Amino acid sequence: MLEIRNLHATVEGREILKGIDLVVRPGETHAIMGPNGSGKSTLANVIAGREGYEVTEGEILFDGKNLLEMAPEIRACEGLFLAFQYPVEIPGVANLYFLKAAVNAVRKYRGEPPVDAMDFWELVHERMELVKMDESMLKRSVNEGFSGGEKKRNEVFQMAVLQPRFAVMDETDSGLDIDALRVVADGVNALRGPERGFLVITHYQRLLDYIVPDHVHVLFNGRIVRSGGKELALELEEQGYALYNEEPGRARRAAA
Amino acid sequence: MSNIAPVVQNPFRQRFAAFTADRREPDAIARLRREGLDRFASLGWPTRQQEAWRLADLGALAQIDLQRPADALVDAGTLPTLDLPTHQLTFVNGRFAPGLSRLRELPNQALIASLGQALLTHPERIEPHLERLPGLGQHPFAALNTAFWEDGAFVYLPRATVAETPVHLLFHIAGDDIAVYPRLLLVLEDGAQATVVVEYRGKGRYLNAPVAELQLGAGAVLHYHQIQEESSPAFHLGGVRVRQDRDSQANLHLVSFGGQLARTDLEVLLDGEGASCVLNGLILANDQQMGDYHVRVEHAQPRGSSEQLFKSVLDGKARSVFDGMIHVRPHAQKTDARQTNRNLLLSKQAQANANPRLEILADDVKCGHGSTTGFLNPDALFYLRARGIPAAQARTLLVHAFANDSLNRIQLTPLRERLASSLAARLALGSIEEP
Ligand SMILES: Nc1ncnc2c1ncn2[C@@H]1O[C@H](COP(=O)(O)OP(=O)(O)OP(=O)(O)O)[C@@H](O)[C@H]1O
Ligand SMILES: [Mg+2]
């Protein structure tokens, strides 16, 4: 459902992504791991359509459609979701109001009428329980004054309400305690199904105990230098990325 | 007297002679008018060399040969309403329009009337208050107003009178190259309470130079709203002066949406112990518009508090000015004075000028002020869009979030809601959809 081909992207003239190839089929969950600054968030942002990233080569297809030609809101309406590594605080916009605006924007795009108030309320409550979020968060401004963990929970909550077909989770586990980690994983697992795809960016093998991936990729210096099954995460946990730091030939040999 | 170019001074002198020739009013009022004219003559037409008018471009206004307005007819259906029972007084081109007004029953001894008419029937209630408040002494257009006002509103509530029904004062102007000088005199005696909505609006290229005088007795409570939605070629150069006695509370909401140049000078004198005021100002300006608040809060007595929140939202090449002075006299110990100015720029050509000033002569006071100016947060915009919300709607949402901080302080729900939709329409981004 998501096909990334030879993707090159620059930020302020500097090439960050140097030829990424990645295919996620419906029902699959892929994990991306890699050292700080290797380009994981850049990839997530390019997929979501953030400004400031220039794609110089390659393409991304979402269900066969050219994703890079779509505005960020169209991508979202097409069923794409990004759980932000750093969720933004928006003072003066209530969380619930924001969520309803988002739900209705997607519905409008699909030619559906605005959501029924009762249905929406029920959905919100059900999903709030799923991610164990407190009702008071709904009235507060989006992410304003939320703790790090609350912000991440709010991302999963939004995902659970919007029910995207494809979600990119950018370090949603960072800064979470063990209980919160389970909650986040439950949120993701509740959505998993034959129609949906996930791209989970993480630094910790731990998360992948809860969200068991079909494939694990190592992103290093703007390239996917190695791909494997879930056991690759364990190996990385033990060995770190030092291996990839040397000349590319060795990394390739390690991959073989 | 300073040197004033006669070309500027003379037309007002000549017009004054014609204007006063056929007026029948008490001598005291005629004297005030002459003093107003003399004060204008000594202040002169403002120039950009004067600090207080440094950023105001009055060149286009100076070119206009401002005339006294003719009577005009206004279709009642075009006038804004509040969807509330109100005491309504409407003025067209500065003159009372009884057919567009509606007065309801009033508590005993209270009076809400045209100032001109009340001057004939109750001069003893007006003369002790008109033009008696300090402030605006350096404001040339306030001086012109004192010389040339034709009519306006008089709101008088005696001791301990609570007017439950809001007072709605509508000043409509229609015509080109005319000058109108509406006047409002509001007197709340000790313990009286009132809610007042003043609306300025019109059609054409004109000058509106209103003056409002608000007098609060001990323990009086006032909710005052001033909504400026003049026509886009119009000039609005107004003044509001407030005097507050002991333990009185003034909540003043000033909203500025219209006009090519719209400035209000607001002077509040906290003249009794424990008096408090909240000043809530919002400017929305687009294209070449300029919105300007010059505010002076004078703490004269101990234990007073003042809170100022002035915001502007600027698009196109619009400009705003916030010039805010907090003056605490030596005697005014335990004063709590705060001032906040926030400006949101929606375009790179927009410009906000902030000039916060503090003069604190007492030693035991709490005083704070801050000013920020910035663009819409691109990260917030992306966050909303990444959830499916279209860019235009996301912008509107963020601008509203910014402005709502001001509008939400307005307790009159129908007014607040009307202003919110007017804001959305003026932003030309389509009204924000209830999601
Ligand atoms: N907006 C930006 N402006 C300047 N440089 C940027 C920007 N975004 C990313 N970069 C640079 O691109 C490189 C990759 O950053 P990216 O955020 O994609 O890394 P990451 O793999 O997500 O790292 P982390 O694990 O720390 O989150 C870094 O060197 C970063 O400084
Ligand atoms: Mg990152």
Coordinates of N, CA and C in Angstrom, one line a residue, chain A residues 49-50 71-73 76-77 81-82 84 88 90-93 97-98 100-102 104-105 108 143 155 158 162, chain B residues 377-393 397-398 400-402 404 432-435:
Chain A
G49 N 4.3 15.1 4.3 CA 4.2 16.3 3.5 C 4.6 17.6 4.2
R50 N 5.4 17.5 5.1 CA 5.9 18.7 5.8 C 6.7 19.6 4.9
A71 N -1.3 17.6 -1.0 CA -1.1 18.5 0.2 C -1.2 17.6 1.5
P72 N -0.6 18.0 2.5 CA -0.6 17.2 3.8 C -2.0 16.8 4.2
E73 N -3.0 17.7 4.1 CA -4.4 17.4 4.5 C -5.0 16.4 3.6
A76 N -3.8 13.0 4.6 CA -4.5 12.6 5.8 C -5.9 12.1 5.5
C77 N -6.5 12.8 4.6 CA -7.9 12.4 4.2 C -7.9 11.1 3.4
F81 N -1.6 8.7 8.5 CA -1.5 9.4 9.8 C 0.0 9.4 10.2
L82 N 0.4 10.5 10.8 CA 1.7 10.6 11.4 C 1.6 10.9 12.9
F84 N 3.5 12.3 15.7 CA 4.6 13.1 15.7 C 5.6 12.7 16.8
V88 N 2.8 19.1 18.7 CA 2.9 20.6 18.8 C 1.8 21.0 19.8
I90 N -0.9 23.7 20.8 CA -1.8 24.7 20.2 C -2.7 25.4 21.2
P91 N -2.2 26.5 21.8 CA -3.0 27.1 22.8 C -4.3 27.7 22.1
G92 N -5.4 27.6 22.9 CA -6.7 28.2 22.4 C -7.5 27.3 21.5
V93 N -7.0 26.1 21.1 CA -7.8 25.2 20.3 C -8.0 24.0 21.2
Y97 N -12.5 19.8 20.1 CA -12.9 20.7 18.9 C -12.0 20.3 17.7
F98 N -10.7 20.2 18.0 CA -9.7 19.9 17.0 C -10.0 18.5 16.4
K100 N -12.8 16.8 16.3 CA -14.0 16.8 15.6 C -13.8 17.5 14.2
A101 N -13.0 18.6 14.2 CA -12.7 19.2 13.0 C -12.0 18.2 12.0
A102 N -11.0 17.5 12.6 CA -10.3 16.5 11.8 C -11.2 15.4 11.3
N104 N -14.4 15.5 10.8 CA -15.3 16.0 9.8 C -14.6 16.4 8.5
A105 N -13.3 16.8 8.6 CA -12.6 17.1 7.3 C -12.4 15.8 6.5
K108 N -15.8 14.9 5.0 CA -16.2 15.7 3.9 C -15.4 15.3 2.7
N143 N -2.5 19.6 23.4 CA -1.1 19.3 23.9 C -0.6 20.4 24.8
E155 N -1.4 11.4 20.8 CA -1.2 11.0 19.4 C -1.9 9.7 19.1
Q158 N -5.6 10.2 19.0 CA -6.1 10.7 17.8 C -6.1 9.7 16.7
L162 N -9.3 8.6 14.5 CA -9.3 8.8 13.0 C -9.2 7.5 12.2
Chain B
N377 N 2.3 30.0 13.9 CA 3.3 28.9 14.1 C 3.2 27.9 13.0
P378 N 4.2 27.8 12.1 CA 4.1 26.8 11.0 C 4.0 25.4 11.5
D379 N 4.6 25.1 12.6 CA 4.5 23.7 13.2 C 3.0 23.4 13.5
A380 N 2.3 24.4 14.1 CA 0.9 24.2 14.5 C 0.1 24.0 13.2
L381 N 0.4 24.8 12.2 CA -0.3 24.7 11.0 C -0.2 23.3 10.4
F382 N 1.0 22.9 10.3 CA 1.3 21.5 9.8 C 0.6 20.4 10.6
Y383 N 0.6 20.6 11.9 CA 0.0 19.6 12.8 C -1.5 19.5 12.4
L384 N -2.2 20.6 12.3 CA -3.6 20.6 11.9 C -3.8 20.0 10.6
R385 N -3.0 20.4 9.6 CA -3.2 19.8 8.2 C -2.9 18.3 8.2
A386 N -1.9 17.9 9.0 CA -1.6 16.5 9.0 C -2.7 15.6 9.6
R387 N -3.7 16.3 10.2 CA -4.8 15.6 10.7 C -6.0 15.7 9.7
G388 N -5.8 16.3 8.6 CA -6.8 16.4 7.5 C -7.5 17.7 7.4
I389 N -7.2 18.7 8.3 CA -7.8 20.0 8.2 C -7.2 20.8 7.1
P390 N -8.1 21.3 6.2 CA -7.5 22.1 5.1 C -6.8 23.3 5.5
A391 N -5.8 23.8 4.7 CA -4.9 24.8 5.2 C -5.7 26.1 5.6
A392 N -6.7 26.5 4.8 CA -7.4 27.7 5.1 C -8.1 27.6 6.4
Q393 N -8.7 26.5 6.6 CA -9.5 26.3 7.9 C -8.5 26.2 9.1
L397 N -8.6 28.6 12.2 CA -8.6 28.0 13.5 C -7.6 28.6 14.5
L398 N -6.4 28.8 13.9 CA -5.3 29.3 14.7 C -5.5 30.8 15.0
H400 N -8.4 32.3 15.1 CA -9.4 32.4 16.1 C -9.0 32.1 17.5
A401 N -8.1 31.1 17.6 CA -7.6 30.7 18.9 C -6.9 31.9 19.5
F402 N -6.2 32.6 18.7 CA -5.5 33.8 19.1 C -6.4 34.9 19.5
N404 N -9.7 34.6 20.1 CA -10.7 34.2 21.1 C -10.3 34.5 22.5
I432 N -15.4 30.0 9.8 CA -14.9 28.8 10.3 C -16.0 27.8 10.6
E433 N -15.9 26.6 10.0 CA -17.0 25.7 10.2 C -17.0 25.1 11.5
E434 N -18.2 25.0 12.1 CA -18.4 24.3 13.3 C -18.1 22.8 13.1
P435 N -17.0 22.3 13.6 CA -16.6 20.9 13.2 C -17.6 19.9 13.9

